[in-house]
Amino acid sequence: VHPVESGGDSVQVGGSLRLSCTVSRSYRYCMGWFRQAPGKEREEIATISTDGTRHYAESVKGRFTISDNYAQGTLDLQMNNLKSEDAAMYYCATDPRFDGGDWYTSCDFTNWGQGTQVTVSS
């Protein structure tokens, strides 16, 4: 089952948004958020690794927070103090090898959602 993202919107610089992604599995490892702006490569911005550690790209540290809402089956991304350079298509991804409870030493994000658009205007 592919993740399904929601929450994308158009906001002004300095504003906030909360993105959500449905992740319906019991093992809450190797899940994350990525983004891709036009003409740029896809960027990993916030992930939960094989041991549950949160990792953030330097460009979003202190502004974005990834949270695992296990009870609701979602992976959320709280984005504060948005900048114009945050505008992009945001994607949620998981490593499907972890769906069945097997464990691996690294993440391989191969299960992608279709994305949700974030626009930031000044």
Short mmCIF file of N, CA and C in Angstrom, two decimals:
data_model
loop_
_atom_site.label_atom_id
_atom_site.label_comp_id
_atom_site.label_asym_id
_atom_site.label_seq_id
_atom_site.Cartn_x
_atom_site.Cartn_y
_atom_site.Cartn_z
N VAL A 1 0.85 -1.19 0.00
CA VAL A 1 0.00 0.00 0.00
C VAL A 1 0.89 1.24 0.00
N HIS A 2 0.63 2.12 -0.94
CA HIS A 2 1.43 3.33 -1.02
C HIS A 2 0.99 4.35 0.02
N PRO A 3 1.92 5.13 0.52
CA PRO A 3 1.54 6.21 1.44
C PRO A 3 0.68 7.24 0.69
N VAL A 4 -0.16 7.94 1.43
CA VAL A 4 -1.00 8.99 0.86
C VAL A 4 -0.77 10.27 1.65
N GLU A 5 -0.27 11.29 0.97
CA GLU A 5 0.04 12.56 1.63
C GLU A 5 -1.16 13.51 1.56
N SER A 6 -1.19 14.41 2.52
CA SER A 6 -2.21 15.47 2.53
C SER A 6 -1.67 16.66 3.31
N GLY A 7 -2.33 17.78 3.17
CA GLY A 7 -1.97 18.95 3.96
C GLY A 7 -1.26 20.04 3.19
N GLY A 8 -0.87 19.78 1.96
CA GLY A 8 -0.20 20.81 1.19
C GLY A 8 -1.12 21.99 0.92
N ASP A 9 -0.52 23.16 0.85
CA ASP A 9 -1.33 24.37 0.68
C ASP A 9 -0.41 25.51 0.26
N SER A 10 -1.00 26.67 0.05
CA SER A 10 -0.25 27.87 -0.25
C SER A 10 -0.23 28.75 1.00
N VAL A 11 0.97 29.11 1.45
CA VAL A 11 1.13 29.92 2.66
C VAL A 11 2.11 31.05 2.38
N GLN A 12 2.11 32.01 3.27
CA GLN A 12 3.06 33.11 3.16
C GLN A 12 4.35 32.79 3.90
N VAL A 13 5.39 33.48 3.52
CA VAL A 13 6.66 33.34 4.21
C VAL A 13 6.44 33.58 5.71
N GLY A 14 7.04 32.69 6.51
CA GLY A 14 6.88 32.79 7.96
C GLY A 14 5.72 31.99 8.50
N GLY A 15 4.90 31.47 7.62
CA GLY A 15 3.74 30.70 8.04
C GLY A 15 4.08 29.26 8.38
N SER A 16 3.04 28.50 8.72
CA SER A 16 3.21 27.10 9.13
C SER A 16 2.24 26.21 8.36
N LEU A 17 2.64 24.96 8.23
CA LEU A 17 1.79 23.94 7.64
C LEU A 17 2.09 22.62 8.34
N ARG A 18 1.09 21.75 8.35
CA ARG A 18 1.30 20.40 8.87
C ARG A 18 0.90 19.41 7.78
N LEU A 19 1.86 18.64 7.33
CA LEU A 19 1.60 17.60 6.35
C LEU A 19 1.37 16.28 7.07
N SER A 20 0.56 15.44 6.45
CA SER A 20 0.28 14.15 7.04
C SER A 20 0.36 13.07 5.96
N CYS A 21 0.76 11.89 6.37
CA CYS A 21 0.91 10.78 5.43
C CYS A 21 0.40 9.52 6.12
N THR A 22 -0.44 8.77 5.41
CA THR A 22 -0.93 7.54 6.00
C THR A 22 0.13 6.45 5.84
N VAL A 23 0.48 5.84 6.94
CA VAL A 23 1.43 4.73 6.94
C VAL A 23 0.81 3.63 7.78
N SER A 24 0.23 2.66 7.12
CA SER A 24 -0.54 1.64 7.84
C SER A 24 0.29 0.37 8.03
N ARG A 25 1.18 0.41 8.96
CA ARG A 25 1.95 -0.78 9.31
C ARG A 25 2.36 -0.66 10.76
N SER A 26 2.70 -1.81 11.34
CA SER A 26 3.01 -1.85 12.76
C SER A 26 4.44 -1.42 13.08
N TYR A 27 5.36 -1.66 12.16
CA TYR A 27 6.77 -1.40 12.45
C TYR A 27 7.13 -0.01 11.92
N ARG A 28 7.40 0.88 12.87
CA ARG A 28 7.49 2.29 12.56
C ARG A 28 8.92 2.75 12.33
N TYR A 29 9.60 2.07 11.43
CA TYR A 29 10.96 2.43 11.08
C TYR A 29 11.05 2.72 9.59
N CYS A 30 12.09 3.46 9.22
CA CYS A 30 12.33 3.75 7.81
C CYS A 30 11.10 4.34 7.13
N MET A 31 10.73 5.50 7.63
CA MET A 31 9.66 6.31 7.05
C MET A 31 10.19 7.73 6.96
N GLY A 32 9.71 8.48 6.01
CA GLY A 32 10.24 9.83 5.94
C GLY A 32 9.57 10.73 4.93
N TRP A 33 10.01 11.96 4.99
CA TRP A 33 9.53 13.01 4.08
C TRP A 33 10.66 13.50 3.19
N PHE A 34 10.32 13.71 1.93
CA PHE A 34 11.25 14.21 0.94
C PHE A 34 10.55 15.34 0.18
N ARG A 35 11.34 16.10 -0.55
CA ARG A 35 10.72 17.13 -1.37
C ARG A 35 11.50 17.33 -2.65
N GLN A 36 10.81 17.85 -3.65
CA GLN A 36 11.46 18.15 -4.92
C GLN A 36 10.86 19.42 -5.50
N ALA A 37 11.72 20.40 -5.71
CA ALA A 37 11.32 21.64 -6.34
C ALA A 37 11.60 21.54 -7.84
N PRO A 38 10.92 22.33 -8.65
CA PRO A 38 11.14 22.29 -10.11
C PRO A 38 12.60 22.54 -10.45
N GLY A 39 13.15 21.69 -11.27
CA GLY A 39 14.53 21.86 -11.71
C GLY A 39 15.57 21.43 -10.71
N LYS A 40 15.13 20.87 -9.58
CA LYS A 40 16.08 20.44 -8.55
C LYS A 40 15.93 18.95 -8.28
N GLU A 41 16.96 18.38 -7.68
CA GLU A 41 16.90 16.98 -7.32
C GLU A 41 16.05 16.80 -6.06
N ARG A 42 15.54 15.58 -5.92
CA ARG A 42 14.77 15.27 -4.73
C ARG A 42 15.67 15.33 -3.50
N GLU A 43 15.15 15.90 -2.44
CA GLU A 43 15.92 16.13 -1.22
C GLU A 43 15.26 15.40 -0.05
N GLU A 44 16.08 14.67 0.70
CA GLU A 44 15.60 14.03 1.92
C GLU A 44 15.57 15.08 3.02
N ILE A 45 14.43 15.30 3.66
CA ILE A 45 14.35 16.39 4.63
C ILE A 45 14.10 15.93 6.06
N ALA A 46 13.37 14.86 6.25
CA ALA A 46 13.11 14.38 7.61
C ALA A 46 12.75 12.90 7.56
N THR A 47 13.52 12.11 8.29
CA THR A 47 13.28 10.67 8.26
C THR A 47 13.39 10.05 9.65
N ILE A 48 12.78 8.88 9.77
CA ILE A 48 12.92 8.05 10.96
C ILE A 48 13.70 6.82 10.52
N SER A 49 14.81 6.56 11.18
CA SER A 49 15.73 5.53 10.69
C SER A 49 15.40 4.15 11.28
N THR A 50 16.34 3.24 11.11
CA THR A 50 16.13 1.85 11.53
C THR A 50 16.01 1.68 13.03
N ASP A 51 16.49 2.64 13.79
CA ASP A 51 16.39 2.54 15.25
C ASP A 51 15.46 3.60 15.84
N GLY A 52 14.70 4.25 14.98
CA GLY A 52 13.76 5.25 15.44
C GLY A 52 14.34 6.64 15.56
N THR A 53 15.60 6.81 15.23
CA THR A 53 16.24 8.13 15.31
C THR A 53 15.68 9.04 14.23
N ARG A 54 15.43 10.28 14.62
CA ARG A 54 14.98 11.28 13.65
C ARG A 54 16.19 11.97 13.02
N HIS A 55 16.15 12.13 11.71
CA HIS A 55 17.21 12.84 10.99
C HIS A 55 16.58 13.97 10.20
N TYR A 56 17.26 15.11 10.19
CA TYR A 56 16.76 16.28 9.46
C TYR A 56 17.84 16.84 8.55
N ALA A 57 17.41 17.34 7.42
CA ALA A 57 18.32 18.09 6.57
C ALA A 57 18.68 19.40 7.26
N GLU A 58 19.89 19.86 7.02
CA GLU A 58 20.33 21.10 7.66
C GLU A 58 19.40 22.26 7.31
N SER A 59 18.85 22.24 6.13
CA SER A 59 18.02 23.35 5.66
C SER A 59 16.70 23.48 6.44
N VAL A 60 16.30 22.42 7.17
CA VAL A 60 15.02 22.47 7.88
C VAL A 60 15.16 22.28 9.39
N LYS A 61 16.38 22.03 9.86
CA LYS A 61 16.57 21.82 11.30
C LYS A 61 16.10 23.02 12.09
N GLY A 62 15.37 22.74 13.16
CA GLY A 62 14.86 23.80 14.00
C GLY A 62 13.54 24.38 13.53
N ARG A 63 13.14 24.04 12.32
CA ARG A 63 11.88 24.56 11.78
C ARG A 63 10.86 23.45 11.51
N PHE A 64 11.35 22.29 11.11
CA PHE A 64 10.47 21.16 10.77
C PHE A 64 10.59 20.08 11.85
N THR A 65 9.48 19.41 12.11
CA THR A 65 9.47 18.31 13.07
C THR A 65 8.69 17.14 12.48
N ILE A 66 9.33 15.98 12.46
CA ILE A 66 8.65 14.78 12.00
C ILE A 66 8.11 14.05 13.22
N SER A 67 6.88 13.55 13.10
CA SER A 67 6.30 12.83 14.24
C SER A 67 5.51 11.63 13.74
N ASP A 68 5.63 10.58 14.51
CA ASP A 68 4.97 9.33 14.18
C ASP A 68 3.71 9.20 15.03
N ASN A 69 2.56 9.33 14.39
CA ASN A 69 1.29 9.21 15.10
C ASN A 69 0.77 7.78 14.89
N TYR A 70 1.28 6.87 15.70
CA TYR A 70 0.97 5.46 15.51
C TYR A 70 -0.51 5.18 15.70
N ALA A 71 -1.14 5.84 16.66
CA ALA A 71 -2.55 5.58 16.95
C ALA A 71 -3.43 5.89 15.73
N GLN A 72 -3.06 6.93 14.98
CA GLN A 72 -3.85 7.30 13.80
C GLN A 72 -3.27 6.73 12.52
N GLY A 73 -2.12 6.09 12.63
CA GLY A 73 -1.51 5.51 11.44
C GLY A 73 -0.97 6.54 10.48
N THR A 74 -0.43 7.64 11.01
CA THR A 74 0.10 8.68 10.14
C THR A 74 1.52 9.06 10.52
N LEU A 75 2.20 9.61 9.56
CA LEU A 75 3.52 10.20 9.75
C LEU A 75 3.37 11.67 9.39
N ASP A 76 3.60 12.54 10.35
CA ASP A 76 3.31 13.96 10.15
C ASP A 76 4.58 14.78 10.05
N LEU A 77 4.47 15.91 9.37
CA LEU A 77 5.58 16.84 9.26
C LEU A 77 5.07 18.23 9.59
N GLN A 78 5.47 18.73 10.74
CA GLN A 78 5.12 20.09 11.14
C GLN A 78 6.17 21.03 10.59
N MET A 79 5.74 22.01 9.81
CA MET A 79 6.67 22.94 9.18
C MET A 79 6.36 24.35 9.68
N ASN A 80 7.32 24.95 10.34
CA ASN A 80 7.17 26.29 10.86
C ASN A 80 8.15 27.24 10.19
N ASN A 81 7.84 28.53 10.29
CA ASN A 81 8.72 29.57 9.74
C ASN A 81 9.12 29.24 8.31
N LEU A 82 8.12 28.99 7.49
CA LEU A 82 8.39 28.58 6.11
C LEU A 82 9.06 29.69 5.32
N LYS A 83 9.97 29.26 4.47
CA LYS A 83 10.72 30.17 3.61
C LYS A 83 10.34 29.90 2.15
N SER A 84 10.65 30.85 1.30
CA SER A 84 10.31 30.69 -0.11
C SER A 84 10.98 29.45 -0.70
N GLU A 85 12.18 29.13 -0.19
CA GLU A 85 12.89 27.96 -0.71
C GLU A 85 12.31 26.63 -0.24
N ASP A 86 11.32 26.67 0.64
CA ASP A 86 10.65 25.45 1.06
C ASP A 86 9.56 25.02 0.07
N ALA A 87 9.24 25.89 -0.86
CA ALA A 87 8.21 25.56 -1.85
C ALA A 87 8.65 24.36 -2.69
N ALA A 88 7.81 23.35 -2.74
CA ALA A 88 8.17 22.12 -3.46
C ALA A 88 6.99 21.15 -3.41
N MET A 89 7.16 20.05 -4.13
CA MET A 89 6.25 18.92 -3.95
C MET A 89 6.84 18.06 -2.85
N TYR A 90 6.04 17.75 -1.86
CA TYR A 90 6.51 16.97 -0.72
C TYR A 90 5.98 15.54 -0.83
N TYR A 91 6.90 14.60 -0.63
CA TYR A 91 6.57 13.19 -0.76
C TYR A 91 6.86 12.45 0.54
N CYS A 92 6.00 11.49 0.83
CA CYS A 92 6.21 10.57 1.93
C CYS A 92 6.68 9.24 1.35
N ALA A 93 7.60 8.61 2.04
CA ALA A 93 8.11 7.33 1.55
C ALA A 93 8.42 6.39 2.70
N THR A 94 8.34 5.11 2.40
CA THR A 94 8.70 4.09 3.38
C THR A 94 9.59 3.04 2.73
N ASP A 95 10.21 2.24 3.58
CA ASP A 95 10.95 1.07 3.13
C ASP A 95 10.02 -0.12 3.34
N PRO A 96 9.48 -0.68 2.29
CA PRO A 96 8.47 -1.74 2.45
C PRO A 96 9.04 -3.03 3.04
N ARG A 97 10.35 -3.18 3.09
CA ARG A 97 10.94 -4.38 3.68
C ARG A 97 10.61 -4.48 5.17
N PHE A 98 10.31 -3.34 5.79
CA PHE A 98 10.00 -3.33 7.22
C PHE A 98 8.52 -3.61 7.50
N ASP A 99 7.73 -3.72 6.46
CA ASP A 99 6.29 -3.90 6.68
C ASP A 99 5.97 -5.18 7.46
N GLY A 100 6.73 -6.20 7.22
CA GLY A 100 6.42 -7.48 7.83
C GLY A 100 7.17 -7.75 9.12
N GLY A 101 7.92 -6.76 9.60
CA GLY A 101 8.62 -6.93 10.86
C GLY A 101 10.07 -7.33 10.74
N ASP A 102 10.55 -7.57 9.51
CA ASP A 102 11.97 -7.85 9.34
C ASP A 102 12.77 -6.58 9.59
N TRP A 103 14.00 -6.74 9.95
CA TRP A 103 14.83 -5.57 10.28
C TRP A 103 16.08 -5.58 9.43
N TYR A 104 16.46 -4.40 8.99
CA TYR A 104 17.64 -4.24 8.15
C TYR A 104 18.51 -3.13 8.74
N THR A 105 19.75 -3.09 8.35
CA THR A 105 20.68 -2.14 8.94
C THR A 105 20.60 -0.76 8.32
N SER A 106 19.92 -0.62 7.21
CA SER A 106 19.78 0.69 6.57
C SER A 106 18.42 0.75 5.88
N CYS A 107 18.02 1.97 5.58
CA CYS A 107 16.72 2.19 4.94
C CYS A 107 16.89 2.26 3.42
N ASP A 108 15.90 1.74 2.74
CA ASP A 108 15.83 1.82 1.29
C ASP A 108 14.41 2.28 0.94
N PHE A 109 14.27 3.57 0.72
CA PHE A 109 12.94 4.15 0.51
C PHE A 109 12.48 3.90 -0.92
N THR A 110 11.63 2.91 -1.09
CA THR A 110 11.18 2.55 -2.43
C THR A 110 9.66 2.61 -2.59
N ASN A 111 8.95 2.86 -1.50
CA ASN A 111 7.49 2.94 -1.55
C ASN A 111 7.08 4.40 -1.39
N TRP A 112 6.61 5.02 -2.47
CA TRP A 112 6.39 6.46 -2.50
C TRP A 112 4.92 6.82 -2.65
N GLY A 113 4.56 7.93 -2.03
CA GLY A 113 3.25 8.50 -2.28
C GLY A 113 3.29 9.40 -3.51
N GLN A 114 2.15 10.01 -3.83
CA GLN A 114 2.07 10.83 -5.04
C GLN A 114 2.40 12.29 -4.77
N GLY A 115 2.54 12.66 -3.53
CA GLY A 115 3.00 14.00 -3.20
C GLY A 115 1.89 14.97 -2.89
N THR A 116 2.28 16.01 -2.18
CA THR A 116 1.37 17.12 -1.88
C THR A 116 2.14 18.42 -2.06
N GLN A 117 1.51 19.39 -2.71
CA GLN A 117 2.21 20.61 -3.10
C GLN A 117 2.20 21.66 -2.01
N VAL A 118 3.38 22.21 -1.76
CA VAL A 118 3.52 23.33 -0.82
C VAL A 118 4.02 24.54 -1.59
N THR A 119 3.28 25.62 -1.50
CA THR A 119 3.66 26.88 -2.14
C THR A 119 3.87 27.93 -1.07
N VAL A 120 4.97 28.66 -1.16
CA VAL A 120 5.29 29.69 -0.18
C VAL A 120 5.47 31.01 -0.92
N SER A 121 4.68 31.99 -0.56
CA SER A 121 4.75 33.27 -1.24
C SER A 121 5.13 34.39 -0.27
N SER A 122 5.77 35.40 -0.82
CA SER A 122 6.20 36.53 0.03
C SER A 122 5.18 37.66 -0.02
#
